mmCIF file of C-alpha atoms in Angstrom:
data_model
loop_
_atom_site.group_PDB
_atom_site.id
_atom_site.type_symbol
_atom_site.label_atom_id
_atom_site.label_comp_id
_atom_site.label_asym_id
_atom_site.label_seq_id
_atom_site.Cartn_x
_atom_site.Cartn_y
_atom_site.Cartn_z
ATOM 1 C CA MET A 1 -33.586 66.715 20.098
ATOM 2 C CA TYR A 2 -34.274 68.162 16.643
ATOM 3 C CA ALA A 3 -37.439 69.987 15.642
ATOM 4 C CA ALA A 4 -39.732 67.873 13.470
ATOM 5 C CA SER A 5 -39.067 70.231 10.529
ATOM 6 C CA ASP A 6 -35.265 69.724 10.779
ATOM 7 C CA PRO A 7 -34.044 67.187 8.163
ATOM 8 C CA ARG A 8 -31.666 65.790 10.780
ATOM 9 C CA SER A 9 -34.616 64.495 12.813
ATOM 10 C CA ALA A 10 -34.580 61.482 10.479
ATOM 11 C CA LEU A 11 -31.132 60.597 11.829
ATOM 12 C CA ASN A 12 -32.511 59.840 15.280
ATOM 13 C CA THR A 13 -32.954 56.114 14.841
ATOM 14 C CA PRO A 14 -32.418 53.756 17.788
ATOM 15 C CA ALA A 15 -29.045 52.036 17.711
ATOM 16 C CA ALA A 16 -27.030 50.074 20.212
ATOM 17 C CA ARG A 17 -23.822 51.725 21.399
ATOM 18 C CA THR A 18 -20.847 49.849 19.955
ATOM 19 C CA ASN A 19 -18.036 52.008 21.358
ATOM 20 C CA PRO A 20 -17.078 51.983 25.058
ATOM 21 C CA ALA A 21 -18.832 54.400 27.389
ATOM 22 C CA PRO A 22 -16.654 57.470 28.115
ATOM 23 C CA THR A 23 -14.510 57.509 31.226
ATOM 24 C CA ALA A 24 -12.886 60.895 30.487
ATOM 25 C CA TYR A 25 -13.617 63.936 28.334
ATOM 26 C CA LYS A 26 -11.710 66.298 26.076
ATOM 27 C CA GLY A 27 -12.624 69.967 26.265
ATOM 28 C CA ALA A 28 -13.703 71.993 23.237
ATOM 29 C CA GLU A 29 -11.293 74.255 21.370
ATOM 30 C CA TYR A 30 -12.133 77.789 20.193
ATOM 31 C CA ALA A 31 -9.827 79.554 17.736
ATOM 32 C CA ARG A 32 -10.833 83.168 17.088
ATOM 33 C CA PHE A 33 -8.728 84.175 14.112
ATOM 34 C CA TYR A 34 -9.777 87.821 14.492
ATOM 35 C CA ASP A 35 -8.535 88.084 18.052
ATOM 36 C CA ALA A 36 -5.019 86.609 17.954
ATOM 37 C CA PRO A 37 -1.748 87.123 16.077
ATOM 38 C CA PRO A 38 -1.336 85.015 12.909
ATOM 39 C CA GLN A 39 1.104 82.119 12.851
ATOM 40 C CA GLU A 40 2.458 83.218 9.440
ATOM 41 C CA VAL A 41 2.813 86.595 7.731
ATOM 42 C CA VAL A 42 4.053 86.713 4.121
ATOM 43 C CA ASP A 43 4.056 90.032 2.245
ATOM 44 C CA GLY A 44 0.978 91.238 4.085
ATOM 45 C CA SER A 45 -0.894 87.919 3.887
ATOM 46 C CA GLN A 46 -1.812 86.401 7.250
ATOM 47 C CA THR A 47 -2.395 82.706 7.977
ATOM 48 C CA TYR A 48 -3.808 81.234 11.171
ATOM 49 C CA TYR A 49 -3.612 77.550 12.111
ATOM 50 C CA ALA A 50 -5.752 75.616 14.588
ATOM 51 C CA ARG A 51 -6.423 71.920 15.001
ATOM 52 C CA GLY A 52 -8.578 69.214 16.489
ATOM 53 C CA GLN A 53 -7.804 65.519 16.850
ATOM 54 C CA ASN A 54 -8.017 64.790 13.110
ATOM 55 C CA LEU A 55 -8.168 68.102 11.237
ATOM 56 C CA ILE A 56 -6.170 71.303 10.740
ATOM 57 C CA VAL A 57 -7.916 74.525 9.738
ATOM 58 C CA ALA A 58 -5.569 76.955 7.963
ATOM 59 C CA HIS A 59 -7.245 80.335 7.486
ATOM 60 C CA THR A 60 -5.529 82.845 5.186
ATOM 61 C CA ARG A 61 -6.338 86.495 4.616
ATOM 62 C CA GLY A 62 -4.399 86.622 1.408
ATOM 63 C CA LYS A 63 -3.020 89.237 -0.956
ATOM 64 C CA ALA A 64 -2.842 88.804 -4.723
ATOM 65 C CA GLY A 65 0.303 86.913 -5.692
ATOM 66 C CA LEU A 66 0.451 84.715 -2.586
ATOM 67 C CA VAL A 67 1.266 81.051 -3.236
ATOM 68 C CA LEU A 68 0.173 78.458 -0.675
ATOM 69 C CA SER A 69 2.146 75.312 -1.415
ATOM 70 C CA ARG A 70 2.209 71.756 -0.108
ATOM 71 C CA THR A 71 5.150 69.413 -0.666
ATOM 72 C CA ASN A 72 4.778 65.671 -0.163
ATOM 73 C CA GLN A 73 1.266 66.112 1.193
ATOM 74 C CA LEU A 74 0.214 62.667 2.417
ATOM 75 C CA ASP A 75 -3.497 62.730 1.583
ATOM 76 C CA GLU A 76 -6.300 64.730 -0.022
ATOM 77 C CA TYR A 77 -7.105 68.168 1.305
ATOM 78 C CA VAL A 78 -9.794 70.767 0.668
ATOM 79 C CA VAL A 79 -9.533 74.418 -0.347
ATOM 80 C CA LEU A 80 -12.651 76.303 0.747
ATOM 81 C CA LEU A 81 -13.436 79.688 -0.825
ATOM 82 C CA PRO A 82 -16.479 80.948 1.105
ATOM 83 C CA ASN A 83 -16.829 84.237 -0.781
ATOM 84 C CA ARG A 84 -17.408 85.237 -4.367
ATOM 85 C CA ASN A 85 -14.824 87.205 -6.329
ATOM 86 C CA THR A 86 -11.890 85.251 -4.920
ATOM 87 C CA PRO A 87 -9.959 84.194 -8.027
ATOM 88 C CA VAL A 88 -7.592 81.312 -7.334
ATOM 89 C CA GLU A 89 -5.587 78.905 -9.481
ATOM 90 C CA VAL A 90 -4.847 75.465 -8.025
ATOM 91 C CA ARG A 91 -2.044 73.363 -9.529
ATOM 92 C CA TRP A 92 -1.276 69.673 -9.004
ATOM 93 C CA ASN A 93 0.644 67.073 -11.018
ATOM 94 C CA GLY A 94 0.728 69.168 -14.178
ATOM 95 C CA GLU A 95 -2.976 70.017 -13.920
ATOM 96 C CA GLY A 96 -4.373 73.450 -13.194
ATOM 97 C CA ILE A 97 -7.847 74.830 -12.554
ATOM 98 C CA THR A 98 -8.930 78.423 -12.013
ATOM 99 C CA VAL A 99 -11.998 79.258 -9.946
ATOM 100 C CA ASP A 100 -13.636 82.560 -9.025
ATOM 101 C CA GLY A 101 -14.634 81.730 -5.474
ATOM 102 C CA TYR A 102 -17.705 80.429 -3.639
ATOM 103 C CA CYS A 103 -16.645 76.818 -4.116
ATOM 104 C CA ILE A 104 -14.500 74.052 -2.722
ATOM 105 C CA VAL A 105 -11.541 72.419 -4.457
ATOM 106 C CA VAL A 106 -10.325 68.918 -3.587
ATOM 107 C CA VAL A 107 -6.555 68.590 -3.999
ATOM 108 C CA PRO A 108 -4.909 65.124 -4.131
ATOM 109 C CA ALA A 109 -1.840 64.017 -2.218
ATOM 110 C CA GLY A 110 1.603 65.072 -3.385
ATOM 111 C CA ASP A 111 2.927 68.501 -4.380
ATOM 112 C CA SER A 112 0.412 71.283 -5.025
ATOM 113 C CA GLU A 113 0.068 75.061 -5.096
ATOM 114 C CA VAL A 114 -2.771 77.515 -4.531
ATOM 115 C CA HIS A 115 -2.123 80.818 -6.354
ATOM 116 C CA LEU A 116 -4.164 83.834 -5.294
ATOM 117 C CA LYS A 117 -5.055 85.988 -8.305
ATOM 118 C CA GLY A 118 -6.659 88.637 -6.114
ATOM 119 C CA ASP A 119 -7.052 89.520 -2.449
ATOM 120 C CA GLY A 120 -9.350 87.225 -0.514
ATOM 121 C CA GLU A 121 -10.093 84.619 2.105
ATOM 122 C CA VAL A 122 -8.725 81.118 1.527
ATOM 123 C CA ILE A 123 -9.329 78.262 3.954
ATOM 124 C CA ARG A 124 -7.448 74.982 3.686
ATOM 125 C CA LEU A 125 -8.651 71.874 5.504
ATOM 126 C CA LEU A 126 -6.010 69.178 6.021
ATOM 127 C CA THR A 127 -5.709 66.108 8.199
ATOM 128 C CA THR A 128 -3.312 66.127 11.114
ATOM 129 C CA ARG A 129 -1.048 63.790 9.129
ATOM 130 C CA ALA A 130 0.490 67.083 7.918
ATOM 131 C CA ASP A 131 3.056 67.215 10.718
ATOM 132 C CA ASP A 132 4.640 70.460 9.545
ATOM 133 C CA LEU A 133 1.334 72.290 9.899
ATOM 134 C CA VAL A 134 0.430 70.599 13.182
ATOM 135 C CA ALA A 135 3.519 72.245 14.673
ATOM 136 C CA LYS A 136 2.216 75.678 13.632
ATOM 137 C CA CYS A 137 -1.203 75.362 15.231
ATOM 138 C CA SER A 138 -2.009 77.884 17.925
ATOM 139 C CA ASN A 139 -3.486 75.129 20.090
ATOM 140 C CA ALA A 140 -0.945 72.373 19.346
ATOM 141 C CA GLU A 141 -0.326 71.753 23.044
ATOM 142 C CA SER A 142 -3.990 70.857 23.552
ATOM 143 C CA TYR A 143 -3.390 67.601 21.686
ATOM 144 C CA ILE A 144 -0.259 66.363 23.405
ATOM 145 C CA HIS A 145 -2.717 63.761 24.686
ATOM 146 C CA SER A 146 -5.256 62.430 22.199
ATOM 147 C CA ASP A 147 -8.984 62.692 22.687
ATOM 148 C CA PRO A 148 -9.924 59.362 24.300
ATOM 149 C CA ASN A 149 -13.328 59.322 22.598
ATOM 150 C CA VAL A 150 -12.156 59.748 18.978
ATOM 151 C CA PRO A 151 -10.993 56.554 17.244
ATOM 152 C CA PRO A 152 -7.848 56.543 15.092
ATOM 153 C CA PHE A 153 -8.298 58.332 11.772
ATOM 154 C CA GLN A 154 -9.075 56.127 8.792
ATOM 155 C CA ALA A 155 -9.523 57.546 5.297
ATOM 156 C CA TRP A 156 -12.484 56.573 3.131
ATOM 157 C CA PRO A 157 -12.086 54.909 -0.308
ATOM 158 C CA ASP A 158 -10.296 56.635 -3.176
ATOM 159 C CA PRO A 159 -12.422 58.460 -5.761
ATOM 160 C CA VAL A 160 -13.904 56.729 -8.777
ATOM 161 C CA GLY A 161 -11.524 57.083 -11.728
ATOM 162 C CA GLY A 162 -8.532 57.997 -9.587
ATOM 163 C CA HIS A 163 -7.230 61.222 -8.120
ATOM 164 C CA LYS A 164 -7.439 64.572 -9.883
ATOM 165 C CA LEU A 165 -8.300 68.159 -9.056
ATOM 166 C CA ARG A 166 -12.018 68.486 -8.435
ATOM 167 C CA HIS A 167 -14.061 71.601 -7.695
ATOM 168 C CA TYR A 168 -17.657 72.079 -6.620
ATOM 169 C CA SER A 169 -19.709 75.257 -6.654
ATOM 170 C CA LEU A 170 -21.547 76.277 -3.499
ATOM 171 C CA ASP A 171 -24.327 77.739 -5.658
ATOM 172 C CA VAL A 172 -26.687 74.876 -4.874
ATOM 173 C CA PRO A 173 -30.424 75.567 -4.512
ATOM 174 C CA PRO A 174 -32.132 74.210 -1.385
ATOM 175 C CA GLU A 175 -34.149 71.041 -1.643
ATOM 176 C CA PRO A 176 -36.864 69.901 0.782
ATOM 177 C CA GLY A 177 -35.590 67.186 3.083
ATOM 178 C CA ARG A 178 -31.906 67.800 2.359
ATOM 179 C CA PHE A 179 -29.679 69.331 5.038
ATOM 180 C CA GLY A 180 -27.136 71.947 3.965
ATOM 181 C CA ILE A 181 -24.737 71.734 1.010
ATOM 182 C CA ILE A 182 -22.566 68.646 1.571
ATOM 183 C CA PHE A 183 -19.509 67.461 -0.324
ATOM 184 C CA ARG A 184 -16.947 64.876 0.725
ATOM 185 C CA CYS A 185 -13.593 63.466 -0.340
ATOM 186 C CA SER A 186 -11.654 60.534 1.075
ATOM 187 C CA THR A 187 -10.554 62.487 4.153
ATOM 188 C CA ILE A 188 -13.015 65.312 4.822
ATOM 189 C CA MET A 189 -16.705 66.210 4.645
ATOM 190 C CA VAL A 190 -17.792 69.836 4.268
ATOM 191 C CA ASN A 191 -21.357 70.985 5.014
ATOM 192 C CA PHE A 192 -21.832 74.599 3.919
ATOM 193 C CA LEU A 193 -24.936 75.921 5.655
ATOM 194 C CA PRO A 194 -26.885 78.717 3.936
ATOM 195 C CA GLY A 195 -26.662 82.140 5.525
ATOM 196 C CA SER A 196 -29.277 83.183 8.051
ATOM 197 C CA GLY A 197 -30.226 85.918 10.458
ATOM 198 C CA PRO A 198 -30.587 85.443 14.217
ATOM 199 C CA ARG A 199 -31.724 81.990 15.282
ATOM 200 C CA ASP A 200 -35.175 81.407 16.723
ATOM 201 C CA ILE A 201 -34.282 80.398 20.273
ATOM 202 C CA THR A 202 -37.400 78.230 20.498
ATOM 203 C CA LYS A 203 -35.941 76.002 17.752
ATOM 204 C CA MET A 204 -32.488 75.065 18.982
ATOM 205 C CA SER A 205 -31.104 71.613 18.108
ATOM 206 C CA PRO A 206 -29.065 70.132 20.988
ATOM 207 C CA HIS A 207 -27.551 66.786 20.003
ATOM 208 C CA PHE A 208 -24.359 64.790 20.397
ATOM 209 C CA HIS A 209 -22.027 62.487 18.482
ATOM 210 C CA ASP A 210 -20.743 59.258 20.012
ATOM 211 C CA ASP A 211 -17.268 59.185 18.501
ATOM 212 C CA PHE A 212 -16.480 61.941 16.005
ATOM 213 C CA GLU A 213 -15.540 65.600 16.142
ATOM 214 C CA GLN A 214 -17.410 68.483 14.580
ATOM 215 C CA TYR A 215 -15.562 71.573 13.405
ATOM 216 C CA SER A 216 -17.917 74.567 13.261
ATOM 217 C CA LEU A 217 -16.246 77.227 11.117
ATOM 218 C CA CYS A 218 -17.848 80.678 11.262
ATOM 219 C CA VAL A 219 -17.205 82.595 8.029
ATOM 220 C CA ALA A 220 -19.770 85.394 8.479
ATOM 221 C CA GLY A 221 -21.598 86.907 11.428
ATOM 222 C CA SER A 222 -21.273 85.392 14.887
ATOM 223 C CA TYR A 223 -22.485 82.413 16.896
ATOM 224 C CA ILE A 224 -22.760 81.303 20.492
ATOM 225 C CA HIS A 225 -21.696 77.665 20.775
ATOM 226 C CA TYR A 226 -23.409 75.881 23.672
ATOM 227 C CA LEU A 227 -21.827 72.657 24.959
ATOM 228 C CA ARG A 228 -22.695 70.340 27.841
ATOM 229 C CA TRP A 229 -20.903 67.132 28.794
ATOM 230 C CA PRO A 230 -22.859 64.178 30.240
ATOM 231 C CA TRP A 231 -22.126 63.219 33.813
ATOM 232 C CA ILE A 232 -20.234 59.995 34.376
ATOM 233 C CA SER A 233 -19.508 58.063 37.567
ATOM 234 C CA ASP A 234 -16.196 59.860 38.208
ATOM 235 C CA LEU A 235 -17.085 63.356 39.401
ATOM 236 C CA ASN A 236 -13.490 64.444 38.816
ATOM 237 C CA ALA A 237 -14.130 64.139 35.073
ATOM 238 C CA TRP A 238 -17.241 66.350 35.048
ATOM 239 C CA ARG A 239 -16.923 69.542 33.006
ATOM 240 C CA PRO A 240 -18.779 72.864 33.296
ATOM 241 C CA ASP A 241 -21.017 73.980 30.456
ATOM 242 C CA ASP A 242 -19.638 76.165 27.653
ATOM 243 C CA ALA A 243 -21.390 79.146 26.083
ATOM 244 C CA GLU A 244 -18.748 80.669 23.815
ATOM 245 C CA LEU A 245 -19.285 83.643 21.514
ATOM 246 C CA CYS A 246 -17.277 83.258 18.297
ATOM 247 C CA ALA A 247 -17.438 85.788 15.476
ATOM 248 C CA ALA A 248 -16.037 85.415 11.958
ATOM 249 C CA PRO A 249 -13.531 84.080 11.229
ATOM 250 C CA SER A 250 -13.281 81.397 13.888
ATOM 251 C CA VAL A 251 -13.537 77.671 14.423
ATOM 252 C CA ALA A 252 -14.990 75.689 17.304
ATOM 253 C CA VAL A 253 -13.787 72.101 17.695
ATOM 254 C CA ILE A 254 -16.630 70.165 19.330
ATOM 255 C CA PRO A 255 -15.511 66.834 20.835
ATOM 256 C CA PRO A 256 -17.681 63.779 21.380
ATOM 257 C CA PRO A 257 -19.912 63.141 23.211
ATOM 258 C CA ALA A 258 -20.598 66.756 24.227
ATOM 259 C CA ILE A 259 -24.199 67.842 23.717
ATOM 260 C CA HIS A 260 -24.038 70.928 21.516
ATOM 261 C CA THR A 261 -25.989 73.465 19.528
ATOM 262 C CA SER A 262 -25.144 76.871 18.039
ATOM 263 C CA ARG A 263 -27.108 80.112 17.986
ATOM 264 C CA SER A 264 -26.593 82.649 15.196
ATOM 265 C CA ILE A 265 -26.462 86.199 16.525
ATOM 266 C CA ASP A 266 -25.804 88.734 13.759
ATOM 267 C CA PRO A 267 -29.023 90.544 12.761
ATOM 268 C CA VAL A 268 -28.254 90.372 9.025
ATOM 269 C CA LYS A 269 -26.125 87.386 7.974
ATOM 270 C CA ASN A 270 -24.498 84.402 9.659
ATOM 271 C CA VAL A 271 -22.736 81.589 7.793
ATOM 272 C CA LEU A 272 -21.465 78.416 9.448
ATOM 273 C CA VAL A 273 -19.556 75.545 7.815
ATOM 274 C CA ASP A 274 -19.583 72.199 9.604
ATOM 275 C CA ILE A 275 -16.604 69.953 8.849
ATOM 276 C CA PHE A 276 -15.943 66.306 9.679
ATOM 277 C CA SER A 277 -12.791 64.218 9.261
ATOM 278 C CA PRO A 278 -13.154 61.473 8.164
ATOM 279 C CA PRO A 279 -16.543 61.965 6.438
ATOM 280 C CA ARG A 280 -19.634 61.548 8.543
ATOM 281 C CA ALA A 281 -21.344 58.178 8.101
ATOM 282 C CA ASP A 282 -24.928 59.098 9.008
ATOM 283 C CA PHE A 283 -25.036 62.054 6.595
ATOM 284 C CA SER A 284 -23.496 59.844 3.927
ATOM 285 C CA ALA A 285 -26.177 57.200 4.449
ATOM 286 C CA LYS A 286 -28.939 59.699 3.564
ATOM 287 C CA SER A 287 -29.766 59.439 -0.123
ATOM 288 C CA GLY A 288 -29.143 62.710 -1.951
ATOM 289 C CA TRP A 289 -27.471 64.545 0.904
ATOM 290 C CA VAL A 290 -23.863 64.216 -0.294
ATOM 291 C CA LEU A 291 -23.832 65.968 -3.652
ATOM 292 C CA ASN A 292 -20.706 64.251 -5.026
ATOM 293 C CA ALA A 293 -21.359 60.789 -3.605
ATOM 294 C CA ASP A 294 -21.060 59.233 -7.081
ATOM 295 C CA GLU A 295 -17.428 60.388 -7.255
ATOM 296 C CA TYR A 296 -16.447 59.437 -3.713
ATOM 297 C CA PRO A 297 -17.796 56.054 -2.624
ATOM 298 C CA ALA A 298 -18.564 55.270 0.991
ATOM 299 C CA PRO A 299 -16.945 52.273 2.681
ATOM 300 C CA ASP A 300 -18.521 48.921 1.877
ATOM 301 C CA THR A 301 -19.732 48.661 5.449
ATOM 302 C CA LEU A 302 -21.931 51.745 5.051
ATOM 303 C CA ALA A 303 -25.232 51.462 3.225
ATOM 304 C CA ARG A 304 -25.660 54.559 1.074
#
């Protein structure tokens, strides 16, 4: 379903289905952070929370001086700074790093703080093991019942050399045959897609995932997310198609095995970040796609 020029076309290799065929479907979730009240307001800073089965997206429009802290965090999380000129200091276990924006920071489990040194947009990505944040999510009630097509979360191996603060610039030049700008940790994979204008509607890329969610985070411009669920024998479980317009900032939680593709709309600039929790195996199996693969090994069962 990909164009021949799309690097993801190499992922379409025949494979036998190993997970059970679906008998029920979960609907998609759309959190438009620009069109709803925030879940937290602290001295003019606003934070919005939304979730899927495995991941929480915490989006903060922050003011200088704000401190975003985690106490007894159970696993690694990611701080995404999608814009330049967003000075932030991250502290953990006596360590501290200062970054200027346009990067991601991986923060280990335990107690940590994110200090905003200027106004800006800060996005934290955490697993739903963070019960205190799950309770704050605008769509918490949507997951009273788990998605039947997503297996239980299982973290990937710990990093080589042990846990520490790590940061990765998003200033990565494109390379033929590589898709996006991909980094992973033990819990999360982030694929930062370069900005673009309106999408050529003759080159859409409808595809599906058997058993993992995709979180499509719009940080600039706007997108229409198209979703279609396969028919199964029980007509009661059939779902109508989605065609949802989501501007920045927003997140669409795309459940398996919905067929999906997204169309950028803004005439000047659109930026989408695709997120997976745990990391995505097929992207990880492509040599050179995950830019920090040497620091974060894949499971032994996955050929890299």
